[in-house]
């Protein structure tokens, strides 16, 4: 309804407003077009929508639009189109951001605290606790908290009253001023708003979808059925249909009159009761169409028994391993260990939700603005589904507000937007709300791992892993399989199973399978070291053949907190401290077909690539790589458009290893062309200035593997990559990255609460292209690992299958007050054989964190946690036992 005419001072300008928005955030974003203010949670939990009302920070998602009447409103745009506030400058300098979607909210809260602090405490520097308390109502899913804390401390101390030098991140200014444009910010003339009709049953046959009343409603332009020929819903929240209307309110009203007729079917809702449960997929075709939670190639074919799929087995003398383990158990061998470990489903919940704006035009072209981790891959998937030539499809993702694996494929928001646009003959934008994001936006599968290990002390002599993945309707558990890649080559049997239920699907999450694998195996290794009375680092170093990780073990073992940690469970009193260690490795993935185009334009260089940036710094990496070859020359970078030269998906830690060497190769080729065409040795800044006078200077285009051709290392191509797997541009390189995490915790034995105090994160990933951004990525990886360890757990109603943790109050992610002190150590040797000299780090840096927390809890208390998250009730129960 209309709020009536209001008088509001907006960013210093008096305005009269007459709008029908219900909340202030809707008015600000949709009515005023000030999209720097972000809508994330809608419940006052995350702080992304923070604005100043009469100088005070408030959450605009909770504020009625009418409450603005007669007041002064300042949004992030009101702080200036250039970073003028000291806190904005500090955020840029300290790289207190990644994807940037939460950044405007932090800027508004931090700037208000800064101004108040400077007035009351001139010349003083707030401590860490004061800063985290001031920003406690704000969330950053990327985990850029360390930079944010340092930025606010520095700004309050007066260190950024004057403009600083160039920030480490190319797009930092756009993100701290709110001018960075995400898919949820994009509008086009004539755009309609799409909403999705979702199932209210966990398992049912859909007999009827009546869209007539919705189509007859004023302002509704299209309604489409999304269910397909199967006519069966298999989880609560599954998309059934979609509506497109002139406004969000009109679409919501139309959604309410859609009639769906169900015939209920028995549902499998309990992963522990798979035997005899109602079958989710009843035939081969249905099983083949099941969504996958795996990254890369589809899951290997295997057997089904009702709702249990598997085992998918990797056997390295597996029968021998089982015989050795059985014999050790029978004789009560002290080197034998058997234990069961469990992990909960962890939601991705990127702060920018899944969103797509589709514009299917009469000329047959289809333009998509999408929040995606893969503009080129999405283009190809869309073209294949709707039988279009890939040249007819254009995907744009100027900025992406996080993904973590959930946005690597074509998702339901894209399907709904495209179908609605085709039906309406108009552009349609579909944006998931936070409940939809937490229900259907993806999660890491829960797991149950049965671990058996045997050691003779010198080595791991046998290993057996049986892992049961709990991915809802998804399949593709790949946890046990990772046991083939570490701690020697002793006999081992590794079996992965999927237990399918009528719960919302899972999808790949940052190092798929890695964190649940480490949670089991790294605690097993730690327990064996404890039983032997041996230093857990020394035991790992002896078993581990990864020479790069040996260097990390040596550094970690010299840390004072490790040397002085004392025996396990030696503390007394209510608060007990402990230190734990865990190690991990991960694959070297590469998109060898990545291309970077480079040309001269107006005295500057322009680099183009169809890669995207979801906070990992793709723009900055390309600019840095090119800038090394052209010192003193400004480099513009155009990414996030599928029309550019082929770029990698932002997943599998392959982005930087692919784009950096491609950019270097293009820069070297351009230097050579400048020498040849301009003359002399004018290949740097002078050559660029001279070439700027040449009309239509041609683009230089080369590939990632082109770095090898241009003699980067002067070796044969076969020395660089072992392409034993090449699929959809992805190749696996030779060698594995390494990480070692040393974590200190404090356990409150009265309340059962665990707090992570400090983390040392050692990473062996070779060359670091942009150190501050890499450190930020590693710190964020640690934060997500802490969330996995202590807080995050997707829960569903055991009777209906409805997801209960459908908001950011009930689904808890780490906040700034949960941030430990993090020390990141890079070991940059050992990767000289690969293009660019380094590999990705975003996955290996998070895999072992939860296991290191579990081992630290055991060291503190003597009780070993086996189930994630390490909730207070579980701690108290464990201590009581």
Short mmCIF file of C-alpha atoms in Angstrom, two decimals, residues 292-494:
data_model
loop_
_atom_site.label_atom_id
_atom_site.label_comp_id
_atom_site.label_asym_id
_atom_site.label_seq_id
_atom_site.Cartn_x
_atom_site.Cartn_y
_atom_site.Cartn_z
CA UNK A 292 25.24 -34.53 -7.78
CA UNK A 293 27.09 -33.04 -4.85
CA UNK A 294 30.44 -33.87 -6.46
CA UNK A 295 32.71 -31.44 -8.28
CA UNK A 296 34.06 -32.23 -11.72
CA UNK A 297 33.10 -35.48 -13.47
CA UNK A 298 29.79 -37.20 -12.64
CA UNK A 299 29.86 -39.84 -9.91
CA UNK A 300 31.12 -43.25 -10.96
CA UNK A 301 28.40 -45.81 -11.67
CA UNK A 302 27.74 -48.24 -8.85
CA UNK A 303 25.00 -50.34 -7.26
CA UNK A 304 21.78 -49.21 -5.61
CA UNK A 305 20.02 -50.95 -2.77
CA UNK A 306 16.83 -49.02 -2.08
CA UNK A 307 17.99 -45.58 -0.97
CA UNK A 308 21.61 -46.61 -0.50
CA UNK A 309 23.91 -46.07 -3.43
CA UNK A 310 27.28 -47.76 -3.39
CA UNK A 311 29.81 -48.62 -2.55
CA UNK A 312 31.98 -46.69 -4.98
CA UNK A 313 35.26 -48.34 -4.07
CA UNK A 314 38.93 -47.47 -4.44
CA UNK A 315 41.01 -50.45 -3.43
CA UNK A 316 44.77 -50.38 -2.98
CA UNK A 317 45.30 -53.99 -1.90
CA UNK A 318 41.97 -53.56 -0.15
CA UNK A 319 41.41 -57.18 0.84
CA UNK A 320 44.80 -57.28 2.47
CA UNK A 321 43.98 -54.08 4.34
CA UNK A 322 40.78 -55.61 5.75
CA UNK A 323 42.59 -58.83 6.78
CA UNK A 324 45.28 -56.82 8.55
CA UNK A 325 42.73 -54.67 10.36
CA UNK A 326 40.59 -57.64 11.39
CA UNK A 327 43.62 -59.46 12.75
CA UNK A 328 44.79 -56.37 14.65
CA UNK A 329 41.36 -55.92 16.21
CA UNK A 330 41.25 -59.57 17.29
CA UNK A 331 44.63 -59.39 19.00
CA UNK A 332 43.90 -55.95 20.52
CA UNK A 333 46.91 -54.43 18.78
CA UNK A 334 47.79 -51.07 20.44
CA UNK A 335 48.35 -49.62 16.98
CA UNK A 336 44.79 -50.37 15.91
CA UNK A 337 42.04 -47.74 15.96
CA UNK A 338 38.35 -47.96 15.07
CA UNK A 339 35.99 -45.02 15.43
CA UNK A 340 32.97 -43.40 13.81
CA UNK A 341 32.90 -39.68 12.96
CA UNK A 342 29.93 -37.57 11.86
CA UNK A 343 29.56 -34.16 10.26
CA UNK A 344 26.45 -32.04 9.73
CA UNK A 345 25.24 -30.51 6.48
CA UNK A 346 26.81 -27.05 6.05
CA UNK A 347 24.91 -24.48 4.00
CA UNK A 348 26.83 -22.27 1.57
CA UNK A 349 24.52 -19.27 2.18
CA UNK A 350 26.54 -16.71 0.23
CA UNK A 351 25.31 -13.25 1.18
CA UNK A 352 24.33 -12.41 -2.39
CA UNK A 353 21.64 -15.02 -3.01
CA UNK A 354 21.22 -16.93 -6.24
CA UNK A 355 19.87 -14.45 -8.76
CA UNK A 356 19.35 -14.24 -12.52
CA UNK A 357 17.98 -11.55 -14.80
CA UNK A 358 17.04 -13.12 -18.14
CA UNK A 359 16.19 -11.18 -21.29
CA UNK A 360 15.15 -13.44 -24.18
CA UNK A 361 14.67 -11.12 -27.12
CA UNK A 362 12.69 -11.46 -30.31
CA UNK A 363 15.89 -11.76 -32.37
CA UNK A 364 16.68 -15.04 -30.57
CA UNK A 365 19.45 -13.70 -28.35
CA UNK A 366 19.38 -14.38 -24.63
CA UNK A 367 21.21 -12.13 -22.18
CA UNK A 368 21.64 -13.24 -18.59
CA UNK A 369 22.87 -11.22 -15.64
CA UNK A 370 23.64 -13.97 -13.16
CA UNK A 371 25.29 -14.43 -9.79
CA UNK A 372 27.50 -17.23 -11.01
CA UNK A 373 30.95 -18.68 -10.50
CA UNK A 374 31.19 -19.63 -14.16
CA UNK A 375 30.03 -17.21 -16.85
CA UNK A 376 31.34 -19.27 -19.76
CA UNK A 377 30.14 -22.60 -18.37
CA UNK A 378 26.71 -21.15 -17.63
CA UNK A 379 26.46 -19.84 -21.19
CA UNK A 380 27.19 -23.30 -22.56
CA UNK A 381 24.74 -25.00 -20.18
CA UNK A 382 21.94 -22.57 -21.05
CA UNK A 383 22.59 -22.93 -24.78
CA UNK A 384 22.43 -26.72 -24.47
CA UNK A 385 19.23 -26.78 -22.42
CA UNK A 386 17.27 -24.43 -24.69
CA UNK A 387 18.95 -25.65 -27.90
CA UNK A 388 20.54 -22.32 -28.78
CA UNK A 389 23.82 -21.55 -30.46
CA UNK A 390 26.26 -20.51 -27.73
CA UNK A 391 26.84 -17.28 -29.66
CA UNK A 392 23.21 -16.34 -28.99
CA UNK A 393 23.70 -16.49 -25.21
CA UNK A 394 25.49 -13.75 -23.27
CA UNK A 395 26.18 -14.09 -19.54
CA UNK A 396 27.27 -11.11 -17.44
CA UNK A 397 28.45 -11.15 -13.83
CA UNK A 398 30.13 -7.84 -13.10
CA UNK A 399 30.52 -8.64 -9.39
CA UNK A 400 29.52 -11.82 -7.56
CA UNK A 401 28.62 -11.80 -3.87
CA UNK A 402 30.17 -15.11 -2.89
CA UNK A 403 29.51 -18.66 -4.02
CA UNK A 404 31.77 -21.26 -2.34
CA UNK A 405 30.75 -23.89 -4.90
CA UNK A 406 26.98 -23.36 -4.91
CA UNK A 407 27.00 -21.21 -8.06
CA UNK A 408 29.11 -23.33 -10.40
CA UNK A 409 26.19 -24.86 -12.29
CA UNK A 410 22.87 -23.77 -13.82
CA UNK A 411 20.49 -23.38 -10.88
CA UNK A 412 16.72 -23.04 -10.47
CA UNK A 413 16.77 -19.23 -10.43
CA UNK A 414 18.26 -19.29 -13.94
CA UNK A 415 15.79 -21.87 -15.22
CA UNK A 416 12.83 -19.91 -13.83
CA UNK A 417 14.07 -16.56 -15.14
CA UNK A 418 14.71 -17.88 -18.66
CA UNK A 419 11.37 -19.66 -18.92
CA UNK A 420 9.50 -16.63 -17.61
CA UNK A 421 11.31 -14.25 -19.97
CA UNK A 422 10.52 -16.47 -22.94
CA UNK A 423 6.85 -16.67 -21.90
CA UNK A 424 6.46 -12.97 -21.09
CA UNK A 425 8.52 -11.58 -23.96
CA UNK A 426 10.19 -9.29 -21.42
CA UNK A 427 13.20 -9.33 -19.12
CA UNK A 428 12.57 -11.10 -15.80
CA UNK A 429 14.67 -11.09 -12.66
CA UNK A 430 14.45 -13.94 -10.14
CA UNK A 431 16.18 -13.50 -6.77
CA UNK A 432 16.00 -16.09 -4.01
CA UNK A 433 15.17 -14.77 -0.55
CA UNK A 434 17.23 -15.91 2.44
CA UNK A 435 14.87 -18.76 3.33
CA UNK A 436 15.00 -20.07 -0.24
CA UNK A 437 18.79 -19.70 -0.22
CA UNK A 438 19.12 -21.76 2.96
CA UNK A 439 16.63 -24.37 1.72
CA UNK A 440 17.52 -24.76 -1.95
CA UNK A 441 20.75 -22.80 -2.38
CA UNK A 442 23.07 -25.70 -1.66
CA UNK A 443 24.91 -27.31 1.24
CA UNK A 444 27.86 -29.54 1.96
CA UNK A 445 26.48 -33.09 2.53
CA UNK A 446 26.44 -34.46 6.05
CA UNK A 447 28.53 -37.59 6.56
CA UNK A 448 29.08 -40.64 8.73
CA UNK A 449 32.56 -42.13 8.41
CA UNK A 450 33.58 -45.48 9.85
CA UNK A 451 37.36 -45.32 10.24
CA UNK A 452 39.78 -48.16 10.87
CA UNK A 453 43.55 -47.57 11.03
CA UNK A 454 46.61 -49.62 11.88
CA UNK A 455 50.17 -48.48 12.48
CA UNK A 456 53.41 -50.16 13.41
CA UNK A 457 54.69 -46.77 14.54
CA UNK A 458 56.89 -46.07 11.55
CA UNK A 459 54.07 -45.84 9.03
CA UNK A 460 50.36 -46.24 8.41
CA UNK A 461 50.21 -49.93 7.60
CA UNK A 462 46.49 -50.28 6.78
CA UNK A 463 43.46 -48.04 6.37
CA UNK A 464 39.76 -48.64 5.78
CA UNK A 465 37.16 -45.94 5.35
CA UNK A 466 33.43 -46.34 4.81
CA UNK A 467 31.71 -42.98 4.37
CA UNK A 468 27.94 -42.55 4.06
CA UNK A 469 27.01 -39.24 2.46
CA UNK A 470 23.82 -37.48 3.58
CA UNK A 471 23.12 -35.14 0.66
CA UNK A 472 19.33 -35.31 0.63
CA UNK A 473 18.16 -36.14 -2.89
CA UNK A 474 21.76 -35.71 -4.14
CA UNK A 475 24.37 -38.36 -4.81
CA UNK A 476 28.13 -38.24 -5.33
CA UNK A 477 29.81 -38.63 -1.94
CA UNK A 478 33.58 -38.50 -2.47
CA UNK A 479 35.03 -38.52 1.02
CA UNK A 480 36.60 -41.93 1.53
CA UNK A 481 38.17 -41.77 -1.93
CA UNK A 482 40.48 -39.01 -0.69
CA UNK A 483 42.24 -41.61 1.44
CA UNK A 484 44.15 -42.68 -1.66
CA UNK A 485 46.21 -39.48 -1.65
CA UNK A 486 48.05 -39.28 1.66
CA UNK A 487 50.10 -40.94 4.36
CA UNK A 488 52.00 -43.36 2.19
CA UNK A 489 50.81 -46.21 0.05
CA UNK A 490 49.94 -48.86 2.60
CA UNK A 491 47.02 -51.21 1.86
CA UNK A 492 43.67 -49.46 2.05
CA UNK A 493 40.04 -50.00 1.19
CA UNK A 494 38.05 -46.82 0.60
#
